XYZ file of C-alpha atoms in Angstrom:
730
model
C 44.140 -9.748 17.179
C 44.916 -7.318 14.362
C 43.896 -3.951 15.721
C 43.444 -1.156 13.194
C 42.562 2.459 13.952
C 40.913 4.321 11.091
C 39.592 7.862 10.629
C 37.132 9.333 8.174
C 35.746 12.839 7.997
C 33.125 15.388 7.030
C 34.785 18.342 5.290
C 33.101 21.643 4.433
C 34.919 22.270 1.146
C 34.306 25.138 -1.276
C 34.510 24.481 -5.008
C 37.599 26.133 -6.547
C 38.835 27.568 -3.234
C 42.041 25.553 -2.942
C 43.275 27.427 0.143
C 40.077 26.662 2.051
C 40.125 23.041 0.951
C 43.788 22.471 1.796
C 43.304 24.002 5.243
C 40.497 21.540 5.978
C 42.404 18.567 4.549
C 45.478 19.307 6.651
C 43.424 19.765 9.791
C 41.680 16.436 9.201
C 45.030 14.655 8.803
C 46.362 16.254 11.983
C 43.302 15.160 13.928
C 43.521 11.638 12.518
C 47.155 11.392 13.589
C 46.368 12.772 17.049
C 43.752 10.046 17.425
C 46.318 7.401 16.495
C 44.694 6.464 13.182
C 46.797 4.833 10.444
C 44.234 5.372 7.675
C 42.650 8.747 6.845
C 39.853 8.992 4.274
C 38.563 12.261 2.804
C 35.554 12.968 0.566
C 35.335 12.683 -3.217
C 37.212 15.388 -5.156
C 38.094 17.045 -1.859
C 41.091 18.971 -3.201
C 39.086 20.872 -5.828
C 35.673 20.652 -4.196
C 32.960 18.439 -5.669
C 30.787 21.141 -7.266
C 33.306 22.629 -9.725
C 31.155 21.464 -12.666
C 32.502 22.941 -15.942
C 35.618 24.163 -14.124
C 36.672 20.488 -14.303
C 37.119 21.073 -18.050
C 39.811 23.675 -17.378
C 43.398 22.486 -17.245
C 44.031 25.016 -14.488
C 41.787 23.016 -12.161
C 43.750 19.811 -12.720
C 47.106 21.599 -12.434
C 46.113 23.297 -9.176
C 45.022 19.927 -7.775
C 48.459 18.428 -8.551
C 50.152 21.419 -6.908
C 48.090 20.863 -3.766
C 48.851 17.142 -3.728
C 52.563 17.937 -4.107
C 52.354 20.256 -1.107
C 50.790 17.483 0.969
C 53.411 14.937 -0.087
C 56.435 17.192 0.373
C 55.346 17.940 3.921
C 55.059 15.347 6.664
C 51.289 15.006 6.280
C 51.353 11.435 4.964
C 54.130 10.193 7.239
C 52.945 7.051 9.018
C 49.374 7.304 7.754
C 47.656 6.015 4.612
C 45.735 8.933 3.093
C 43.189 8.823 0.293
C 42.812 12.171 -1.514
C 40.102 12.934 -4.091
C 41.079 14.928 -7.202
C 40.671 14.987 -11.023
C 43.466 13.373 -13.057
C 44.152 13.402 -16.817
C 45.580 10.192 -18.277
C 46.285 10.323 -21.961
C 43.363 12.222 -23.431
C 40.834 11.305 -20.746
C 39.882 13.056 -17.543
C 39.133 10.818 -14.544
C 37.609 11.314 -11.114
C 40.254 9.687 -8.896
C 41.262 8.679 -5.410
C 45.018 9.062 -4.910
C 46.316 6.752 -2.183
C 49.472 8.026 -0.483
C 51.763 6.896 2.329
C 55.082 8.223 3.607
C 55.365 10.958 0.946
C 54.773 8.522 -1.923
C 51.817 7.808 -4.200
C 50.981 4.114 -3.850
C 48.190 3.978 -6.397
C 45.685 6.090 -8.321
C 42.190 4.618 -8.401
C 39.874 6.115 -11.118
C 36.107 5.993 -10.632
C 34.485 3.240 -12.723
C 30.777 4.034 -12.427
C 29.880 7.712 -12.631
C 26.875 9.464 -11.126
C 24.877 10.846 -14.027
C 21.269 11.329 -12.941
C 19.280 13.724 -10.781
C 21.654 16.494 -9.742
C 24.737 14.728 -11.088
C 26.396 15.165 -14.495
C 29.748 13.429 -14.010
C 29.822 12.079 -17.567
C 29.925 15.678 -18.762
C 33.332 16.140 -17.122
C 34.827 12.683 -16.564
C 35.319 9.347 -18.286
C 34.503 6.095 -16.518
C 37.465 3.731 -16.107
C 36.659 0.534 -17.995
C 39.940 -1.462 -17.927
C 39.302 -3.813 -15.020
C 41.728 -6.546 -16.071
C 44.972 -4.977 -14.908
C 46.654 -1.936 -13.440
C 48.426 0.376 -15.865
C 51.484 2.578 -15.433
C 50.742 6.267 -15.006
C 53.488 8.750 -15.788
C 53.390 11.520 -13.205
C 53.579 15.170 -14.353
C 57.213 16.222 -14.648
C 57.269 18.729 -11.777
C 55.521 16.218 -9.493
C 57.890 13.464 -10.557
C 60.975 15.561 -9.925
C 59.705 16.785 -6.565
C 58.756 13.327 -5.281
C 61.552 11.365 -6.987
C 58.807 9.104 -8.282
C 58.143 8.655 -11.994
C 55.460 5.999 -12.457
C 52.551 4.865 -10.255
C 49.941 2.093 -10.711
C 46.667 3.405 -12.166
C 43.343 1.575 -12.392
C 41.067 -0.857 -10.580
C 42.784 -2.812 -7.859
C 43.728 -2.866 -4.189
C 46.748 -2.398 -1.948
C 48.137 -5.489 -0.234
C 49.918 -4.575 2.970
C 51.802 -7.080 5.110
C 48.840 -7.579 7.429
C 45.696 -6.588 5.500
C 44.350 -5.461 2.142
C 42.771 -2.046 1.510
C 40.746 -0.792 -1.481
C 38.840 2.278 -2.607
C 35.214 2.308 -3.736
C 34.086 5.719 -4.954
C 30.587 7.034 -4.124
C 28.248 5.849 -6.924
C 30.077 2.518 -7.239
C 28.546 1.387 -3.942
C 25.048 1.791 -5.397
C 25.734 0.113 -8.750
C 24.098 -3.282 -9.514
C 27.456 -5.088 -9.184
C 29.487 -3.009 -6.709
C 33.281 -3.471 -6.635
C 33.324 -4.402 -2.935
C 31.599 -7.705 -3.723
C 34.469 -8.847 -5.926
C 37.170 -7.218 -3.818
C 36.014 -8.939 -0.645
C 36.445 -12.337 -2.338
C 40.018 -11.251 -3.133
C 40.742 -10.728 0.541
C 40.208 -6.974 0.851
C 39.179 -6.227 4.428
C 39.071 -2.419 4.483
C 36.979 -0.430 1.994
C 37.307 3.351 1.669
C 34.334 5.140 0.090
C 34.967 8.800 -0.760
C 31.649 10.428 -1.549
C 29.926 13.635 -2.613
C 26.368 12.868 -1.501
C 23.784 15.628 -1.062
C 20.958 15.926 1.416
C 17.453 15.008 0.447
C 14.565 14.582 2.857
C 14.294 11.005 4.177
C 17.301 9.847 2.137
C 19.937 9.027 4.769
C 18.497 5.610 5.578
C 19.097 4.442 1.992
C 22.765 5.344 2.266
C 23.318 3.675 5.625
C 21.519 0.514 4.541
C 23.975 0.287 1.634
C 27.006 0.511 3.966
C 25.568 -2.044 6.329
C 24.614 -4.393 3.499
C 28.095 -4.153 1.973
C 29.657 -5.796 5.033
C 26.792 -7.722 6.624
C 27.076 -10.833 4.440
C 30.669 -10.401 3.254
C 32.383 -9.027 6.318
C 34.746 -6.089 6.231
C 35.437 -2.601 7.500
C 33.607 0.028 5.452
C 34.773 3.634 5.789
C 32.638 6.443 4.360
C 33.628 10.098 3.994
C 31.435 12.903 2.669
C 31.369 16.620 2.057
C 29.276 18.690 4.457
C 27.875 22.124 3.684
C 27.198 24.364 0.691
C 30.195 24.212 -1.640
C 28.863 26.809 -4.060
C 25.530 25.590 -5.438
C 22.012 24.417 -4.673
C 23.077 21.237 -2.887
C 23.777 20.750 0.789
C 26.171 17.861 1.351
C 25.035 16.245 4.570
C 28.145 14.583 5.912
C 27.333 11.595 8.125
C 30.775 10.066 7.678
C 30.758 6.655 9.286
C 32.620 3.404 9.893
C 30.853 0.060 9.630
C 32.273 -3.312 10.746
C 30.575 -6.568 9.728
C 27.230 -4.790 9.345
C 27.436 -2.738 12.565
C 27.926 1.040 12.626
C 30.739 1.759 15.107
C 31.270 5.471 14.356
C 28.925 8.090 12.884
C 29.527 11.768 12.173
C 26.843 14.444 12.189
C 24.475 14.976 9.287
C 24.099 18.741 9.837
C 26.816 20.913 11.325
C 28.491 24.313 11.055
C 31.925 22.750 11.612
C 34.433 22.862 8.764
C 36.114 19.623 9.848
C 34.591 16.717 11.735
C 36.239 13.341 12.342
C 34.826 9.870 12.927
C 37.418 7.498 14.405
C 37.171 3.812 15.266
C 39.450 1.024 16.404
C 38.512 -2.283 14.841
C 39.667 -5.897 14.983
C 40.359 -7.293 11.515
C 40.386 -10.812 12.904
C 36.642 -10.374 13.432
C 36.346 -9.835 9.666
C 38.361 -12.972 8.907
C 36.349 -14.942 11.454
C 33.001 -13.936 9.934
C 34.130 -14.736 6.407
C 35.452 -18.094 7.495
C 32.084 -18.990 9.013
C 30.112 -18.395 5.790
C 30.310 -21.459 3.559
C 29.055 -19.729 0.434
C 31.662 -16.982 0.868
C 34.408 -19.586 1.094
C 33.168 -21.393 -2.021
C 32.891 -18.230 -4.104
C 36.284 -16.996 -2.909
C 37.866 -20.250 -4.049
C 36.907 -19.580 -7.687
C 37.025 -15.791 -7.729
C 38.098 -13.551 -10.572
C 41.513 -12.249 -9.582
C 41.813 -8.485 -9.110
C 45.156 -6.731 -9.545
C 46.965 -5.487 -6.458
C 49.899 -3.354 -5.365
C 52.194 -4.917 -2.764
C 53.378 -2.532 -0.050
C 55.808 -3.913 2.570
C 54.257 -2.032 5.448
C 52.281 -3.024 8.551
C 49.116 -1.100 9.401
C 47.850 -3.139 12.355
C 48.808 -3.302 16.012
C 48.699 -6.435 18.142
C 46.533 -6.964 21.207
C 46.991 -4.451 24.027
C 44.582 -4.227 26.932
C 44.424 -0.420 26.883
C 43.343 -0.385 23.219
C 39.577 -0.706 23.450
C 37.520 -1.700 20.419
C 34.766 0.535 19.055
C 31.348 -0.865 19.905
C 28.232 -0.881 17.691
C 26.161 2.309 17.908
C 22.492 3.062 17.577
C 22.207 4.929 14.268
C 21.027 8.499 14.690
C 18.371 9.718 12.273
C 16.778 13.157 12.178
C 13.039 13.539 11.704
C 11.944 15.274 8.461
C 11.052 18.346 10.515
C 14.575 18.469 11.954
C 16.023 17.993 8.479
C 14.071 21.028 7.233
C 15.351 23.093 10.157
C 19.003 22.069 10.148
C 19.727 21.353 6.459
C 18.617 24.699 4.978
C 19.826 26.449 8.153
C 23.402 25.180 7.697
C 23.234 25.813 3.931
C 22.172 29.426 4.535
C 25.006 29.970 7.003
C 27.584 28.773 4.462
C 25.991 30.928 1.768
C 25.961 33.972 4.034
C 29.554 33.683 5.256
C 30.957 32.926 1.801
C 28.929 35.423 -0.252
C 30.242 38.564 1.434
C 26.706 39.602 2.403
C 25.895 41.160 5.782
C 22.611 39.373 6.320
C 19.222 38.392 4.907
C 16.035 40.245 4.035
C 12.748 38.347 3.898
C 9.339 39.595 2.716
C 7.327 38.135 5.621
C 3.634 37.798 4.799
C 2.506 35.972 7.923
C 1.714 32.890 5.824
C 3.134 29.392 6.130
C 5.858 29.636 3.488
C 7.583 32.892 4.427
C 7.158 32.013 8.105
C 8.951 28.717 7.462
C 11.879 30.630 5.954
C 11.926 32.994 8.930
C 11.935 30.022 11.325
C 14.870 28.474 9.441
C 16.849 31.722 9.872
C 15.900 31.644 13.545
C 17.208 28.079 13.734
C 20.418 29.137 11.956
C 20.961 31.900 14.527
C 20.478 29.414 17.357
C 22.988 27.002 15.762
C 25.576 29.792 15.436
C 25.269 30.804 19.084
C 25.371 27.156 20.182
C 28.545 26.395 18.188
C 30.255 29.520 19.565
C 29.364 28.395 23.093
C 30.875 25.003 22.249
C 34.163 26.667 21.329
C 34.105 26.706 17.512
C 36.522 29.512 16.677
C 35.750 29.539 12.940
C 32.003 30.046 13.518
C 32.844 32.722 16.081
C 35.123 34.578 13.675
C 32.536 34.451 10.892
C 29.761 35.629 13.223
C 31.848 38.556 14.501
C 32.634 39.625 10.926
C 29.063 39.276 9.603
C 27.409 40.776 12.684
C 29.980 43.620 12.885
C 30.820 43.039 16.534
C 33.589 45.164 18.040
C 35.618 45.426 21.260
C 35.867 41.666 21.719
C 32.109 41.088 21.635
C 30.531 38.076 19.921
C 27.057 36.520 19.695
C 25.745 35.000 22.912
C 22.017 35.354 22.275
C 20.312 34.144 19.086
C 17.681 36.913 19.070
C 20.339 39.596 19.452
C 22.339 38.011 16.620
C 19.228 37.786 14.406
C 18.623 41.508 14.969
C 22.017 42.207 13.417
C 21.739 39.981 10.350
C 18.026 39.576 9.565
C 15.451 42.052 8.232
C 11.802 41.029 7.851
C 9.318 43.198 5.978
C 5.536 42.923 5.931
C 4.512 44.598 2.677
C 0.786 44.974 3.142
C -1.888 46.298 0.843
C -5.570 47.100 1.139
C -6.138 43.389 0.581
C -4.048 42.286 3.569
C -5.785 41.148 6.721
C -5.043 42.313 10.255
C -4.451 38.658 11.194
C -1.526 38.119 8.805
C -0.025 41.503 9.696
C -0.158 40.594 13.385
C 1.225 37.099 12.853
C 4.207 38.479 10.930
C 4.949 41.004 13.683
C 4.718 38.441 16.505
C 6.935 35.915 14.692
C 9.539 38.590 13.965
C 9.631 39.455 17.679
C 10.062 35.788 18.623
C 12.962 35.327 16.201
C 14.511 38.712 16.902
C 14.583 40.128 13.366
C 14.564 43.846 12.548
C 10.948 44.095 11.394
C 9.322 46.673 9.130
C 5.617 47.090 8.377
C 4.968 49.022 5.162
C 2.035 49.632 2.844
C 2.477 49.304 -0.906
C -0.919 50.842 -1.800
C 0.521 54.206 -2.793
C 2.966 52.557 -5.222
C 0.262 50.315 -6.705
C -2.071 53.279 -7.058
C 0.618 55.287 -8.850
C 1.168 52.466 -11.338
C -2.562 52.118 -11.971
C -2.865 55.879 -12.514
C -0.014 55.708 -15.020
C -1.745 52.808 -16.773
C -5.003 54.761 -16.865
C -3.209 57.767 -18.339
C -1.701 55.566 -21.053
C -4.833 53.574 -21.928
C -7.826 55.447 -20.554
C -8.886 52.338 -18.615
C -8.532 51.294 -14.985
C -8.698 47.555 -14.199
C -11.010 46.137 -11.518
C -10.931 43.013 -9.364
C -13.250 40.143 -10.228
C -15.255 40.663 -7.016
C -15.857 44.233 -8.197
C -17.047 43.157 -11.633
C -13.703 42.933 -13.434
C -12.618 40.218 -15.850
C -10.134 37.404 -15.162
C -7.484 39.343 -17.113
C -8.009 42.464 -15.001
C -8.025 40.416 -11.801
C -4.760 38.671 -12.633
C -3.103 41.900 -13.736
C -3.969 43.620 -10.460
C -2.529 40.716 -8.460
C 0.673 40.707 -10.513
C 1.216 44.436 -9.919
C 1.213 43.921 -6.140
C 3.523 40.910 -6.314
C 6.075 42.628 -8.543
C 6.046 45.848 -6.537
C 6.987 43.752 -3.497
C 9.935 42.237 -5.353
C 11.294 45.666 -6.372
C 10.806 47.027 -2.864
C 12.500 43.990 -1.305
C 15.648 44.423 -3.375
C 15.721 48.165 -2.724
C 15.502 47.597 1.028
C 18.119 44.831 0.935
C 20.645 47.131 -0.716
C 19.861 50.366 1.155
C 18.785 49.413 4.699
C 22.362 48.512 5.720
C 23.379 52.000 4.550
C 20.535 53.534 6.553
C 21.747 51.718 9.684
C 25.428 52.474 9.038
C 26.247 48.863 8.239
C 28.623 47.909 5.433
C 27.639 45.486 2.693
C 24.300 44.286 1.394
C 21.598 41.823 2.408
C 20.520 38.750 0.441
C 16.818 38.636 -0.466
C 15.206 35.334 0.506
C 12.433 33.716 -1.522
C 9.675 31.619 -0.010
C 7.808 29.674 -2.699
C 7.518 25.934 -2.036
C 8.034 23.034 -4.431
C 4.312 22.453 -5.009
C 3.712 26.053 -6.066
C 6.670 25.825 -8.414
C 5.308 22.621 -9.932
C 1.879 24.171 -10.527
C 3.330 27.563 -11.470
C 1.269 29.197 -8.726
C 3.579 32.170 -8.414
C 4.061 35.424 -10.268
C 7.104 35.655 -12.492
C 9.472 38.280 -11.091
C 7.598 38.685 -7.826
C 8.937 37.805 -4.374
C 9.711 34.340 -5.736
C 12.510 36.097 -7.664
C 14.923 36.403 -4.783
C 18.648 35.743 -4.385
C 18.169 32.289 -2.847
C 15.257 30.232 -1.573
C 15.755 27.732 1.267
C 12.335 26.055 0.856
C 12.009 25.985 -2.941
C 12.259 22.193 -2.998
C 10.136 21.404 0.071
C 6.464 20.440 -0.115
C 3.682 22.404 1.550
C 2.742 19.358 3.624
C 6.274 18.982 4.966
C 6.425 22.706 5.711
C 3.220 22.506 7.732
C 4.691 19.655 9.774
C 7.854 21.702 10.216
C 5.891 24.705 11.511
C 4.226 22.551 14.186
C 7.617 21.148 15.191
C 9.340 24.542 15.194
C 6.611 26.098 17.339
C 7.673 23.721 20.113
C 11.334 22.885 19.514
C 12.606 26.266 18.311
C 10.461 28.279 20.704
C 8.531 30.234 18.048
C 5.043 29.556 19.423
C 3.228 31.817 16.944
C 4.031 29.288 14.194
C 1.241 27.049 15.485
C -1.348 29.705 14.651
C 0.295 30.383 11.285
C 0.177 26.659 10.410
C -3.527 26.474 11.258
C -4.479 29.385 8.966
C -5.737 28.515 5.452
C -3.134 29.398 2.743
C -3.958 32.637 0.919
C -2.048 35.069 -1.292
C -4.137 38.046 -0.081
C -3.898 39.739 -3.472
C -7.656 40.200 -3.947
C -10.062 42.264 -1.830
C -11.625 40.575 1.205
C -15.423 40.693 1.206
C -18.017 39.328 3.598
C -18.862 36.630 1.052
C -15.388 36.140 -0.473
C -11.860 35.415 0.716
C -9.076 34.363 -1.624
C -7.706 30.861 -0.929
C -4.700 29.241 -2.631
C -6.212 25.794 -3.157
C -9.380 27.278 -4.669
C -7.301 29.453 -7.011
C -5.190 26.490 -8.089
C -8.109 24.137 -8.575
C -6.259 21.441 -6.648
C -5.096 20.760 -3.115
C -1.476 20.803 -1.965
C -1.853 17.120 -1.107
C -2.899 16.393 -4.695
C 0.017 18.463 -6.010
C 2.473 16.288 -4.085
C 0.963 13.201 -5.690
C 1.143 14.721 -9.178
C 4.722 15.839 -8.596
C 5.962 12.434 -7.456
C 4.237 10.639 -10.321
C 5.538 13.099 -12.907
C 9.151 13.089 -11.746
C 9.956 10.068 -9.576
C 7.839 7.533 -11.465
C 8.214 9.279 -14.837
C 4.487 9.387 -15.651
C 3.070 11.285 -18.591
C -0.629 12.256 -18.639
C -1.876 8.811 -19.705
C 0.102 6.703 -17.242
C -0.692 9.200 -14.469
C -4.387 8.787 -15.224
C -4.099 4.989 -15.080
C -2.236 5.037 -11.779
C -4.604 7.534 -10.187
C -7.506 5.315 -11.154
C -5.981 2.717 -8.856
C -5.084 5.221 -6.166
C -8.286 7.274 -6.150
C -10.703 4.870 -7.850
C -12.746 4.189 -4.719
C -13.622 7.841 -4.142
C -13.576 9.414 -7.621
C -15.004 8.402 -10.977
C -12.715 7.960 -13.992
C -14.178 11.162 -15.473
C -13.291 13.128 -12.327
C -9.780 11.679 -12.281
C -9.314 12.477 -15.965
C -10.394 16.072 -15.352
C -7.909 16.421 -12.503
C -5.021 15.024 -14.553
C -5.835 17.299 -17.503
C -6.155 20.312 -15.204
C -2.755 19.640 -13.658
C -0.920 19.122 -16.945
C -2.578 22.162 -18.502
C -1.311 24.515 -15.798
C 2.003 22.700 -15.391
C 2.771 23.249 -19.072
C 1.404 26.806 -19.220
C 3.634 27.844 -16.316
C 6.714 25.737 -16.997
C 8.514 28.816 -18.366
C 8.587 30.200 -14.823
C 11.052 27.478 -13.859
C 13.675 29.063 -16.126
C 13.915 32.062 -13.790
C 13.165 30.261 -10.544
C 15.285 31.480 -7.649
C 18.148 29.057 -6.896
C 16.727 26.808 -4.210
C 18.065 24.404 -1.626
C 17.533 20.920 -3.055
C 15.505 18.770 -0.660
C 12.874 16.854 -2.629
C 13.071 14.223 -5.350
C 10.226 15.773 -7.386
C 11.640 19.292 -7.552
C 10.666 21.045 -10.834
C 13.861 23.162 -10.857
C 14.973 23.162 -14.481
C 18.527 24.476 -14.204
C 20.176 21.333 -12.819
C 17.627 18.760 -11.723
C 14.470 18.578 -13.859
C 15.587 18.970 -17.472
C 12.433 19.407 -19.549
C 11.231 21.885 -22.151
C 9.409 25.090 -21.208
C 7.323 25.574 -24.372
C 4.457 23.073 -24.513
C 1.269 22.517 -26.427
C -0.786 23.000 -23.266
C -3.775 21.231 -24.843
C -1.823 17.927 -24.957
C -4.163 16.804 -27.789
C -2.762 13.301 -28.316
C -2.371 12.437 -24.639
C -5.729 13.875 -23.552
C -7.449 12.023 -26.404
C -5.947 8.788 -25.126
C -7.255 9.554 -21.631
C -10.748 10.172 -23.047
C -10.587 6.804 -24.816
C -9.649 5.092 -21.558
C -12.499 6.824 -19.722
C -14.965 5.540 -22.322
C -13.443 2.067 -22.056
C -13.719 2.094 -18.258
C -17.309 3.331 -18.403
C -18.117 0.528 -20.832
C -16.587 -2.012 -18.466
C -18.558 -0.524 -15.596
C -21.823 -0.923 -17.506
C -20.958 -4.506 -18.453
C -20.038 -5.445 -14.876
C -23.174 -3.807 -13.483
C -25.368 -5.672 -16.010
C -23.678 -8.988 -15.229
C -24.085 -8.411 -11.513
C -27.754 -7.510 -11.990
C -28.326 -10.692 -13.981
C -26.803 -12.625 -11.069
C -28.809 -10.693 -8.498
C -25.706 -9.009 -7.020
C -25.654 -5.336 -6.006
C -22.485 -3.397 -6.959
C -21.531 -0.445 -4.785
C -18.164 1.325 -4.425
C -16.076 -1.192 -6.355
C -14.091 1.502 -8.109
C -10.864 -0.433 -7.782
C -12.216 -3.547 -9.431
C -13.892 -1.662 -12.245
C -10.799 0.372 -13.002
C -8.545 -2.670 -12.879
C -10.699 -4.357 -15.467
C -10.242 -1.636 -18.043
C -7.031 0.284 -17.357
C -4.152 -2.091 -17.831
C -1.300 -2.413 -15.362
C -0.068 0.539 -13.296
C 3.534 1.620 -13.348
C 5.604 -0.403 -10.929
C 5.908 1.073 -7.477
C 3.380 3.883 -7.866
């Protein structure tokens, strides 16, 4: 038996904070050594942090990374353990995203990333060049101060693997695993048994399974040990990196780290038998045949043994049942951990949330409640870093620290119900009860006097006073009156966030939390510069449907029972007067349901549908219950308001990224914000298709009548006859 103990990790790095990052790296190495591991893998670009973005274009960033690597190599950190460190490297005129493989205070090899992530939230081609020279390893001349310090001048650079005396090890960097022809396929035929994947992969609802299937598939038919390391936490932007470092052997997961955690360093360690890899490969005839005529990959020979022989006390790691969180748990823990990192790293003393008693703001409040519970739990489990941060943020003295989540929430969380004459007693009560359940410092204020003062000023300036539609006013007046209330709330929220700590003799300031969901952002159903204009928004990329499911879950699992009543209430902005025959409802105002908005959003973004292709696909999806004319009207209505309100995305509060159809235009959804909202060409095409479908319907009905057949329902068949093929996968 060739026994090999390996360690991989989740690290909570912070972009451009080299002290923080080095502290975590060193701790991970120490823990790996304590566990007896001979290989330690860290996440992609761990020395700098993954989210440096345009800081990668600064020479300072690269120089600082080399200084940090030198510190690691001059110490005893790499003694007796193979370490893979992620950092940017300049070779010639090009900047590369690299894994630097080190052992015993020497650099064995520098492996540049060959396939860069350049879609969705990723822009690696903006900062790095993909390595394209696969044929051979090149010599890399180390920077002079590094060379002199390490007594090492040249190291191998490029695509290849390290051949030890008893096994072969190679790096595969993040996106390369998901490419059509991943490197591990070729490397396995060259005898590589251990693959190290350093990654910077962010959380997205329901995404983890895709990642784990890729790890399992990489070794299921080829054999091998696949190590995966990832960042975990908020490293300075909208993304939450969700960890889940793991070790897979021959298609079985034998070690799995957490997906959501407040820990700065978390290790996954496994002891594996490499003879099991050789045995599996030897039993697969096709593997043997392909290996016999493989394309040779360059290697670096290192006269060093990594493996141990058979010893009875060295037990092997057994396959585990993979742990997945439900979407409701993901909504609770992902944004909760992200908010904790943001809070402790921003210098703020807490959060302030305008709490309306509706589903969205209540979801945000529940997430803060969950965050408070996680903090208290981690302190009880002995996490000294979480304890120190909580003492500092909560301003505990005399050796005290958080032991109760409601008491902690009282110190770091303000909620404010900003009611008007249009607010109902029900929402006011729901906000108050939820605040009590979570433990927040709750305020109940009326904004009527401020709104009235603004209207009086307007009347003085113009001689006119606007009225609501239910009182005989026009649409313009009605909208203007709603916008006044929304924007007054935003101004009041920021005033309270900056001054309430002063009132209560607390230092610092509070961060204002937004609470608009992804569907409202997509439709533009929010007022520009209202309470959607906060400091950060933990639910800005989560759908209304998922939030409703989360509220039901949180009512039970987080202990906030009032959320069940909040979830059951119909969504309303409460910006118009309530009358016996009228009550404002969100879905009526929007002219579409939240369920429909989710469909539009996924088709627009995920399946890249314009108005015409969306119409065609919805004819297939909704053709049995709606006519082509009705579907056309819905598509036109959506695109009209999407384009009219797209400008709002330019000032959208930075939001936690959780959904693949997010309309956030700063990083993820790069589209224009000035449209011809009439879409004349596209809508004309839709009208032509409607006429074509109606003509087909008439022809089919006539043919059926001639044959004595009655046609009823049949929307799918009629649409299929006249619409062409739908987009694949929709």
